XYZ file of C-alpha atoms in Angstrom:
675
model
C 183.706 38.824 182.891
C 187.025 39.412 181.195
C 187.394 38.304 177.561
C 189.874 35.422 177.529
C 191.211 36.629 174.186
C 192.259 39.926 175.673
C 195.360 38.604 177.451
C 196.672 42.079 178.272
C 193.695 42.550 180.630
C 194.792 39.656 182.808
C 196.165 40.675 186.174
C 193.939 43.752 186.514
C 191.790 44.012 189.605
C 188.071 44.851 189.234
C 188.450 48.641 189.471
C 191.516 48.714 187.218
C 189.610 46.632 184.664
C 186.645 49.028 184.681
C 188.984 52.032 184.277
C 190.580 50.380 181.229
C 187.609 49.046 179.232
C 185.302 52.077 179.524
C 186.497 54.210 176.631
C 183.670 56.609 175.723
C 183.527 60.056 177.300
C 185.519 61.827 180.019
C 186.900 59.779 182.911
C 188.674 60.711 186.113
C 190.689 57.926 187.709
C 191.382 58.718 191.365
C 194.360 56.444 191.947
C 195.675 56.034 195.491
C 199.378 55.660 196.265
C 200.774 52.359 194.960
C 197.496 51.377 193.256
C 198.924 50.745 189.766
C 197.963 53.905 187.861
C 200.716 53.505 185.246
C 199.479 49.973 184.576
C 195.966 51.344 184.013
C 197.151 54.063 181.625
C 199.300 51.771 179.489
C 196.688 49.007 179.376
C 194.074 51.573 178.368
C 196.256 52.664 175.411
C 196.646 49.032 174.336
C 192.884 48.467 174.643
C 192.087 51.518 172.477
C 194.373 50.240 169.718
C 193.333 46.577 170.000
C 189.671 47.571 169.846
C 190.475 49.699 166.759
C 188.984 52.812 168.340
C 191.912 54.895 167.101
C 195.206 54.704 165.267
C 198.301 55.061 167.480
C 198.958 58.605 166.181
C 195.418 59.596 167.213
C 196.193 59.004 170.902
C 197.594 61.875 172.944
C 199.297 60.733 176.155
C 200.663 63.490 178.389
C 203.040 63.097 181.339
C 205.101 65.433 183.512
C 208.497 63.837 182.940
C 210.322 62.340 179.977
C 211.078 59.319 182.143
C 207.358 58.645 182.730
C 206.584 59.090 179.012
C 209.364 56.679 178.024
C 208.286 54.114 180.634
C 204.720 54.134 179.320
C 205.810 53.970 175.700
C 208.152 51.048 176.483
C 205.392 49.153 178.308
C 203.023 49.608 175.395
C 205.774 48.607 172.952
C 206.290 45.235 174.628
C 202.674 44.238 173.999
C 202.079 45.955 170.655
C 205.469 45.480 168.962
C 205.406 47.044 165.489
C 202.317 49.124 166.188
C 204.263 51.441 168.508
C 205.840 53.211 165.571
C 202.803 55.437 165.426
C 202.846 56.480 169.101
C 204.168 59.889 168.155
C 202.112 61.892 170.649
C 203.474 60.408 173.875
C 205.421 63.004 175.852
C 205.476 65.831 178.355
C 203.287 68.916 178.086
C 206.292 70.915 176.895
C 207.628 68.412 174.343
C 204.199 68.037 172.696
C 203.652 71.793 172.630
C 207.046 72.272 170.947
C 205.934 69.922 168.125
C 202.758 71.931 167.619
C 204.533 75.310 167.796
C 207.164 74.305 165.231
C 204.331 73.722 162.740
C 202.384 76.908 163.547
C 205.030 79.371 164.759
C 203.938 82.004 162.230
C 200.630 82.365 164.069
C 202.480 83.998 166.997
C 205.058 85.886 164.888
C 207.855 83.358 165.359
C 209.815 81.348 162.798
C 209.669 77.554 163.012
C 213.374 77.382 163.969
C 212.788 79.372 167.184
C 215.166 78.876 170.108
C 214.028 77.645 173.532
C 216.087 79.505 176.134
C 217.046 77.979 179.483
C 216.836 79.565 182.936
C 220.353 81.041 182.777
C 219.501 82.832 179.528
C 216.216 84.020 181.036
C 218.008 85.509 184.045
C 220.620 87.144 181.816
C 217.926 88.717 179.639
C 215.995 90.002 182.680
C 219.228 91.384 184.167
C 219.926 93.340 180.957
C 216.369 94.716 180.932
C 216.650 95.790 184.581
C 219.938 97.536 183.839
C 218.424 99.408 180.898
C 215.350 100.388 182.955
C 217.383 101.392 186.061
C 215.810 98.686 188.228
C 218.028 97.847 191.211
C 218.485 94.036 191.202
C 219.960 94.249 194.705
C 216.513 95.196 195.999
C 214.562 92.881 193.738
C 216.393 89.831 192.430
C 216.211 88.622 188.842
C 215.127 85.186 190.147
C 212.169 86.746 191.934
C 211.173 88.683 188.799
C 211.380 85.456 186.795
C 209.292 83.548 189.368
C 206.509 86.161 189.109
C 206.597 86.037 185.289
C 206.428 82.216 185.425
C 203.454 82.487 187.787
C 201.653 84.737 185.310
C 202.392 82.392 182.408
C 201.176 79.356 184.409
C 197.938 81.294 184.871
C 197.698 82.027 181.139
C 198.342 85.758 181.590
C 200.044 87.633 178.755
C 201.463 91.155 179.339
C 198.243 92.581 177.842
C 195.833 90.872 180.234
C 197.952 90.844 183.426
C 196.655 92.957 186.305
C 199.264 93.308 189.092
C 198.265 92.255 192.594
C 197.895 95.445 194.673
C 199.084 93.611 197.784
C 202.357 92.781 196.022
C 203.869 96.242 195.600
C 206.680 95.007 193.344
C 204.385 93.497 190.704
C 203.720 96.791 188.865
C 207.447 97.148 188.170
C 207.705 93.477 187.217
C 204.848 93.856 184.693
C 206.917 96.517 182.916
C 209.834 94.061 182.734
C 207.444 91.319 181.522
C 206.281 93.432 178.563
C 209.832 94.208 177.477
C 210.939 90.603 178.144
C 208.256 89.125 175.856
C 209.093 91.590 173.081
C 212.805 90.754 173.393
C 211.987 87.055 173.050
C 210.077 87.765 169.836
C 212.981 89.852 168.517
C 215.346 86.959 169.271
C 212.981 84.397 167.685
C 212.926 82.620 171.012
C 210.616 81.459 173.793
C 211.006 80.125 177.299
C 209.392 76.994 178.766
C 206.410 78.960 180.079
C 205.728 80.263 176.567
C 205.469 76.805 175.021
C 202.048 75.997 176.508
C 200.779 79.586 176.656
C 201.587 80.186 172.970
C 199.820 76.932 172.045
C 196.687 77.982 173.923
C 196.752 81.416 172.257
C 197.101 79.795 168.816
C 194.151 77.474 169.488
C 191.958 80.308 170.799
C 192.738 82.645 167.908
C 192.825 80.085 165.077
C 189.762 77.805 165.032
C 191.062 75.888 162.010
C 194.268 74.905 163.808
C 192.354 73.880 166.945
C 189.926 71.818 164.846
C 192.891 70.080 163.197
C 194.310 68.789 166.505
C 191.110 68.293 168.488
C 189.769 66.320 165.511
C 192.906 64.191 165.257
C 193.144 63.231 168.945
C 190.384 60.644 169.383
C 191.663 59.854 172.893
C 193.561 61.939 175.433
C 195.236 60.409 178.492
C 196.852 62.450 181.259
C 199.173 61.244 184.026
C 199.516 62.981 187.445
C 196.546 65.221 186.679
C 196.550 66.645 190.226
C 199.812 68.458 189.376
C 198.435 70.448 186.420
C 198.299 74.229 186.519
C 195.703 76.526 184.952
C 197.275 76.825 181.484
C 197.939 73.062 181.203
C 194.348 72.287 182.131
C 193.050 74.840 179.625
C 195.224 73.351 176.867
C 193.802 69.887 177.589
C 190.219 71.160 177.675
C 190.624 72.814 174.269
C 192.010 69.631 172.718
C 189.286 67.465 174.286
C 186.454 69.755 173.170
C 185.508 67.693 170.128
C 185.920 64.042 171.176
C 185.361 64.475 174.964
C 187.349 61.229 175.299
C 189.722 62.450 177.958
C 190.959 60.217 180.778
C 192.843 61.933 183.618
C 194.659 59.814 186.183
C 196.053 61.091 189.457
C 195.677 61.338 193.205
C 194.254 64.480 194.755
C 195.664 63.305 198.095
C 199.169 63.672 196.611
C 198.750 67.223 195.311
C 201.785 68.883 196.972
C 203.133 71.307 194.377
C 200.989 74.448 194.661
C 204.211 76.438 195.155
C 205.102 75.622 191.562
C 201.676 76.484 190.167
C 199.728 73.204 190.518
C 196.008 73.711 191.160
C 194.170 70.909 192.947
C 190.835 72.405 191.825
C 191.526 71.071 188.298
C 191.154 67.598 189.779
C 188.304 68.391 192.183
C 186.252 70.302 189.578
C 186.701 67.766 186.757
C 183.032 66.765 186.914
C 181.994 70.429 186.673
C 183.991 70.933 183.449
C 182.762 67.564 182.183
C 179.282 66.997 183.724
C 178.960 63.595 182.018
C 182.257 62.413 183.538
C 182.559 59.096 185.347
C 184.908 58.669 188.303
C 186.815 55.464 189.052
C 188.644 54.926 192.327
C 191.736 52.718 192.598
C 191.972 51.875 196.289
C 193.812 48.541 196.362
C 197.431 49.216 197.257
C 200.291 46.941 196.149
C 203.055 48.664 198.118
C 202.408 49.044 201.845
C 201.147 46.991 204.778
C 197.591 47.593 206.026
C 198.611 49.406 209.229
C 200.586 51.956 207.198
C 197.680 52.398 204.764
C 195.084 52.763 207.535
C 197.190 55.354 209.351
C 197.655 57.359 206.141
C 193.965 57.080 205.173
C 192.774 58.214 208.601
C 195.143 61.185 208.529
C 194.112 62.388 205.059
C 190.409 61.947 205.872
C 190.718 65.192 207.875
C 190.959 67.085 204.578
C 187.641 68.357 203.240
C 188.805 69.195 199.678
C 189.250 65.712 198.236
C 187.461 63.107 196.145
C 187.818 60.603 198.983
C 189.055 57.009 199.049
C 190.311 54.388 201.495
C 193.443 52.460 200.678
C 193.557 48.758 201.449
C 195.719 45.776 200.675
C 195.206 42.036 200.445
C 198.665 41.681 201.975
C 199.750 41.501 205.600
C 198.594 43.868 208.327
C 202.240 44.461 209.154
C 203.860 46.340 212.021
C 202.127 49.238 213.740
C 203.318 52.729 212.786
C 205.796 53.796 215.485
C 205.358 57.258 217.060
C 208.090 58.671 219.339
C 208.859 61.914 221.164
C 212.394 63.078 222.000
C 213.899 65.688 224.302
C 215.707 67.426 221.439
C 216.718 66.967 217.795
C 220.132 65.577 218.692
C 218.554 62.792 220.713
C 216.129 62.186 217.843
C 219.020 61.727 215.382
C 220.986 59.538 217.833
C 218.051 57.217 218.520
C 217.037 56.876 214.875
C 220.598 56.019 213.869
C 220.676 53.565 216.799
C 217.485 51.842 215.517
C 218.960 51.614 212.015
C 222.294 50.281 213.254
C 220.982 47.802 215.844
C 217.629 46.655 214.426
C 216.964 47.466 210.777
C 220.456 46.742 209.467
C 219.752 43.017 209.941
C 216.429 43.185 208.053
C 216.931 45.630 205.182
C 219.557 47.015 202.877
C 220.538 50.611 203.706
C 219.408 51.415 200.142
C 215.865 50.556 201.237
C 215.867 52.795 204.314
C 214.963 56.472 204.025
C 214.714 59.515 206.289
C 212.169 62.015 204.969
C 212.200 65.591 206.295
C 209.895 68.566 205.820
C 212.769 71.032 205.326
C 216.221 70.302 203.927
C 218.080 71.881 206.882
C 216.863 68.945 209.025
C 219.322 66.569 207.352
C 222.286 68.111 209.206
C 221.846 66.292 212.525
C 221.492 62.950 210.716
C 224.491 63.583 208.471
C 226.634 64.383 211.518
C 225.465 61.210 213.248
C 226.072 58.938 210.262
C 229.570 60.343 209.816
C 230.350 59.596 213.461
C 229.048 56.047 213.116
C 230.626 55.360 209.762
C 227.284 54.838 208.024
C 227.087 55.722 204.327
C 224.319 58.053 203.203
C 223.159 59.985 200.164
C 221.068 63.136 199.756
C 218.372 62.621 197.109
C 217.413 65.743 195.167
C 219.839 67.899 197.115
C 223.398 68.434 198.322
C 225.056 67.298 201.541
C 224.855 69.914 204.266
C 228.482 71.051 204.392
C 228.678 71.029 200.592
C 225.792 73.491 200.095
C 226.970 76.758 198.522
C 225.753 79.033 201.328
C 227.374 76.805 203.990
C 230.671 76.763 202.089
C 230.476 80.575 201.840
C 229.998 80.921 205.614
C 232.782 78.461 206.390
C 235.090 80.258 203.923
C 234.577 83.535 205.841
C 235.484 81.773 209.097
C 238.488 80.015 207.543
C 239.899 83.310 206.290
C 239.390 84.972 209.669
C 241.157 82.058 211.353
C 243.903 81.710 208.761
C 244.884 84.817 206.782
C 246.844 82.763 204.236
C 243.801 80.731 203.143
C 243.789 81.958 199.532
C 241.053 79.529 198.468
C 238.703 81.000 201.080
C 239.710 84.530 200.028
C 238.892 83.692 196.417
C 235.455 82.330 197.397
C 234.210 85.224 199.526
C 235.927 88.297 198.115
C 233.025 89.090 195.803
C 230.228 87.365 197.721
C 228.076 89.433 198.068
C 228.979 91.520 194.979
C 231.669 94.148 195.694
C 232.785 94.970 192.129
C 235.759 92.631 192.562
C 235.613 90.685 189.321
C 237.751 87.974 187.700
C 240.166 90.548 186.238
C 240.964 91.991 189.687
C 241.254 88.524 191.196
C 243.698 87.531 188.456
C 245.698 90.709 189.167
C 245.838 89.836 192.894
C 246.834 86.233 192.098
C 249.712 87.251 189.802
C 251.000 89.875 192.265
C 250.782 87.284 195.044
C 252.830 84.744 193.082
C 255.538 87.219 192.037
C 256.002 88.672 195.533
C 255.303 85.565 197.621
C 252.330 87.224 199.351
C 249.069 85.644 200.402
C 246.083 86.995 198.434
C 244.923 89.271 201.248
C 248.335 90.939 201.657
C 248.687 91.170 197.890
C 245.340 93.016 197.675
C 246.403 95.438 200.428
C 249.712 96.135 198.668
C 248.027 96.724 195.298
C 245.709 99.271 196.941
C 248.684 100.918 198.626
C 250.431 101.184 195.235
C 247.208 102.594 193.727
C 247.044 99.804 191.145
C 243.361 98.970 191.690
C 240.562 100.764 189.818
C 238.618 103.267 192.028
C 235.262 101.413 191.980
C 236.907 98.078 192.759
C 239.189 99.697 195.343
C 236.197 100.869 197.376
C 234.631 97.394 197.612
C 237.974 95.694 198.222
C 238.968 98.104 200.999
C 235.628 97.595 202.685
C 235.991 93.800 202.957
C 239.700 93.966 203.886
C 238.924 96.339 206.764
C 236.084 94.071 207.879
C 238.406 91.051 207.918
C 240.792 92.906 210.222
C 237.878 93.905 212.460
C 236.488 90.344 212.600
C 239.863 88.938 213.610
C 239.862 91.415 216.473
C 236.249 90.436 217.309
C 237.202 86.746 217.363
C 239.398 87.401 220.407
C 236.492 88.856 222.370
C 233.504 86.621 221.489
C 232.565 83.032 220.755
C 232.561 81.698 217.203
C 228.739 81.627 216.920
C 228.407 85.297 217.728
C 231.277 86.010 215.346
C 229.463 84.167 212.533
C 226.297 86.220 213.127
C 228.297 89.478 212.988
C 230.049 88.365 209.781
C 226.716 87.519 208.144
C 225.277 90.924 209.057
C 228.283 93.164 208.367
C 229.322 91.431 205.133
C 225.832 91.943 203.699
C 225.417 88.189 203.170
C 222.202 87.907 205.218
C 220.732 90.964 203.498
C 221.619 89.511 200.089
C 219.524 86.403 200.815
C 216.669 88.294 202.507
C 216.305 90.675 199.561
C 215.978 87.859 197.060
C 212.426 86.712 197.584
C 212.258 83.125 196.435
C 212.032 79.637 197.903
C 215.680 78.850 197.149
C 216.940 81.754 199.255
C 214.503 80.978 202.066
C 215.983 77.473 202.197
C 219.496 78.962 202.246
C 218.583 81.124 205.240
C 217.187 78.059 207.039
C 220.423 76.182 206.331
C 222.507 79.027 207.762
C 220.385 79.029 210.921
C 221.081 75.314 211.193
C 224.810 76.005 210.732
C 224.676 78.389 213.715
C 222.967 75.603 215.632
C 225.762 73.168 214.675
C 228.441 75.594 215.884
C 227.030 75.447 219.427
C 228.439 71.950 219.793
C 232.050 73.154 219.555
C 234.114 75.030 222.128
C 235.968 77.214 219.684
C 236.386 78.207 216.046
C 239.364 75.918 215.499
C 237.443 72.851 216.667
C 234.493 73.691 214.428
C 236.627 74.262 211.312
C 238.462 71.002 211.935
C 235.132 69.207 212.241
C 233.898 70.641 208.920
C 237.137 69.656 207.179
C 236.892 66.084 208.427
C 233.141 65.861 207.837
C 233.598 66.769 204.161
C 236.517 64.384 203.626
C 235.532 61.275 205.641
C 232.590 60.433 203.407
C 234.328 61.111 200.111
C 235.342 57.547 199.334
C 232.398 55.724 200.844
C 231.386 52.706 198.798
C 228.465 50.357 199.135
C 224.955 50.715 200.493
C 223.727 54.118 201.627
C 220.797 55.413 203.649
C 218.604 57.851 201.734
C 217.998 61.369 203.079
C 215.598 63.711 201.301
C 212.640 66.061 201.670
C 209.155 64.562 201.502
C 208.600 66.559 198.290
C 211.576 64.785 196.688
C 210.281 61.369 197.787
C 207.071 61.445 195.724
C 206.950 58.429 193.432
C 209.564 56.501 195.477
C 209.166 53.639 197.950
C 211.312 52.111 200.725
C 211.086 49.170 203.109
C 211.542 51.426 206.149
C 210.803 55.147 206.371
C 211.620 57.598 209.183
C 209.632 60.841 209.395
C 211.302 63.099 212.013
C 210.434 66.666 213.017
C 206.633 66.359 213.194
C 206.235 69.524 215.273
C 203.801 72.421 214.984
C 205.402 75.227 213.005
C 207.755 72.894 211.199
C 205.208 70.332 210.021
C 202.675 71.655 209.230
C 204.935 74.516 208.230
C 203.821 77.806 209.716
C 204.566 79.777 206.558
C 202.252 77.571 204.531
C 199.389 78.170 206.989
C 200.099 81.919 207.283
C 200.083 82.418 203.502
C 197.304 80.053 202.411
C 195.209 79.402 205.516
C 193.197 76.172 205.434
C 194.263 75.288 201.875
C 197.888 75.516 203.046
C 197.127 73.263 206.021
C 195.445 70.708 203.762
C 198.422 70.673 201.408
C 200.729 70.077 204.395
C 198.499 67.162 205.425
C 198.709 65.760 201.880
C 202.480 66.017 202.210
C 202.310 63.986 205.436
C 200.187 61.416 203.590
C 202.799 61.178 200.822
C 205.525 60.671 203.441
C 203.750 57.814 205.229
C 202.795 56.027 202.001
C 206.438 55.825 200.867
C 206.869 53.058 203.493
C 206.322 49.455 202.456
C 206.892 47.634 205.761
C 207.894 49.966 208.602
C 207.136 53.643 209.318
C 208.571 55.679 212.215
C 207.156 59.139 213.010
C 208.835 61.347 215.611
C 208.961 64.836 217.077
C 211.294 66.808 219.329
C 210.099 68.698 222.407
C 212.918 71.216 222.117
C 214.470 72.689 219.008
C 217.292 75.224 218.766
C 216.040 77.869 216.359
C 217.462 81.297 215.486
C 219.791 81.300 218.448
C 217.294 80.147 221.067
C 215.879 76.943 222.475
C 212.166 76.842 221.762
C 209.597 74.505 223.252
C 207.807 72.474 220.618
C 204.556 70.587 220.662
C 203.755 67.520 218.637
C 202.244 68.154 215.222
C 198.447 68.078 215.028
C 198.989 65.377 212.390
C 200.213 62.995 215.117
C 196.937 63.480 217.005
C 195.064 62.631 213.805
C 196.690 59.203 213.483
C 194.462 56.270 214.563
C 195.351 54.587 217.867
C 194.599 51.120 216.509
C 197.288 51.435 213.809
C 200.013 53.180 215.823
C 202.329 52.351 218.707
C 203.603 55.067 221.023
C 207.200 54.449 222.088
C 208.342 56.011 225.370
C 211.880 57.281 224.832
C 212.293 58.809 228.280
C 212.880 55.607 230.205
C 216.187 53.749 230.426
C 217.900 56.696 228.791
C 221.437 55.761 229.806
C 224.329 56.928 227.674
C 225.626 54.431 225.162
C 229.317 55.019 224.461
C 229.244 54.001 220.851
C 226.188 55.955 219.876
C 226.037 58.932 222.230
C 229.544 60.254 222.629
C 230.636 63.402 220.868
C 233.326 63.025 218.272
C 236.786 64.196 219.280
C 239.551 65.028 216.859
C 242.382 66.418 218.935
C 245.485 64.353 219.655
C 244.458 61.580 217.300
C 241.367 60.539 219.270
C 238.474 59.425 217.042
C 234.956 58.203 217.690
C 234.285 54.430 217.451
C 232.264 55.059 214.300
C 235.134 56.923 212.678
C 237.535 54.077 213.494
C 235.021 51.578 212.162
C 234.765 53.536 208.910
C 238.535 53.508 208.450
C 238.557 49.721 208.772
C 235.797 49.447 206.184
C 237.609 51.727 203.741
C 240.840 49.675 203.995
């Protein structure tokens, strides 16, 4: 029975209450989506202080974001007022480690005023090292080198105890860079973000007195989103909890979706092995979604074997069944979804509370095109609109310059992309010569070469691209614009540039370019496509008011919406083939957790769909529905047949036309709204 004097405990359900009042020893709180984990953490802090188990400055509360730390601190402040002054150890892993390092920097041969360098400085430093060591950064990018070094630091590996993976042939060379990189940081009295935790762990392991100081001070340790911790973060926590053993970790193993950034789900699953006396609490009552959505998500995730296990439920309504649909192709999928939003959901929900969640960012293109045609506002969360992405703008700039020689802005964008030794100085020289002689940039560059006014190294790269431009213009007369784009990507070295840089960012860029080639199929010629891009990037500029949310499922974690669409549930795309190829069953289980996260973002309505045909890498490929669809329970889902009554609807199905002043109904509607 709850103590009536402890008002702050009111409103907790039974399991939340138990997770708050049990203070002694290690605890793992397995908190399902929407089950009130933040409420549990903050109430637990209040209870510790109210029960006089510890002073505020003896409580360590660790989060992954500053926003989460501030939210918790603010919640505690409301109920504790003046006592919050002592909550000095609320923060992210990195911010807390900085505080410790400032006090004990000498232990790792740094001064207390050390600098924390950002990613740009890291890349610059690695680039300088590669140059000095004659490492070709065209074959191995600085970003890839940095990603490997970050991986080692997340695993607690210093240059001395790092053993390169024999299967990764580049790692031996990267280890050499790592050794020099760490020494350079020491020389500069600096560290990067990866160092902050690793240095702290090294200090604790090598200086028992310092470890005793902090582990003795922190009577209670609380950790948010524990499923997202990596090896070094978990080790740091274990060292600090060694004395008191009063550590409470809150998270959801079913939402562990960040292994690609170092998160290790085994920290969560093996908690009771590290702390044999640990007690586990499960928060299963959900305050976000309807029961049908929760049951569908729970049934799906139950197919994972590596999990603590829980079943989400709600005291609220059963709600609508989860809708599952199949479409002939991705265009039809985008058309129908936009039709549902426009004709059905618009009356029920604000656009701000409707979201389309995709597995890969290139999937947003079809929806963006559709919304532009219909005059529906949209936003990309955690990303950039398709035609505004750097790699897409690069490709379009190449095509613009081929189509229109006088397009100096396009010339400026692509002339040194990829690198051709044409720097800012040369570009300034071309610009000034162009202005004085009334030449376009391309003709100005040719004339400067003719007059022998360009440096030899620059001249070689400049001549190469100028000759290619002439060739491509000739090619454009003999082939369609899609084929031309493929030739440009190959012969310019742009594709090779992205393929050589082994990181997730460049893989996404390649996927986006493939989607661009897909988009070009819908236009008869280069002129029509370029006109479409120009209008697509300008129509939406001034859109005001409510907007539909488009984002990846990864970016949606922690968010919620009234209605959620989950398109592209096809084998190979979701679960993603690369994830399975690289990680086997663990990769498949992480993909399933990602599906679980996607479904549980929905409060009232969830739509899942797949396409039977997808245009990929220049070919139509037959797709089959994702295995995840087969794992959804029949009693909580409704299959919608989209192949009957499939008559064309003028407003929603016609292609947009720009020539001779003709516009789609959606475009006309948008103009009226903007006036």
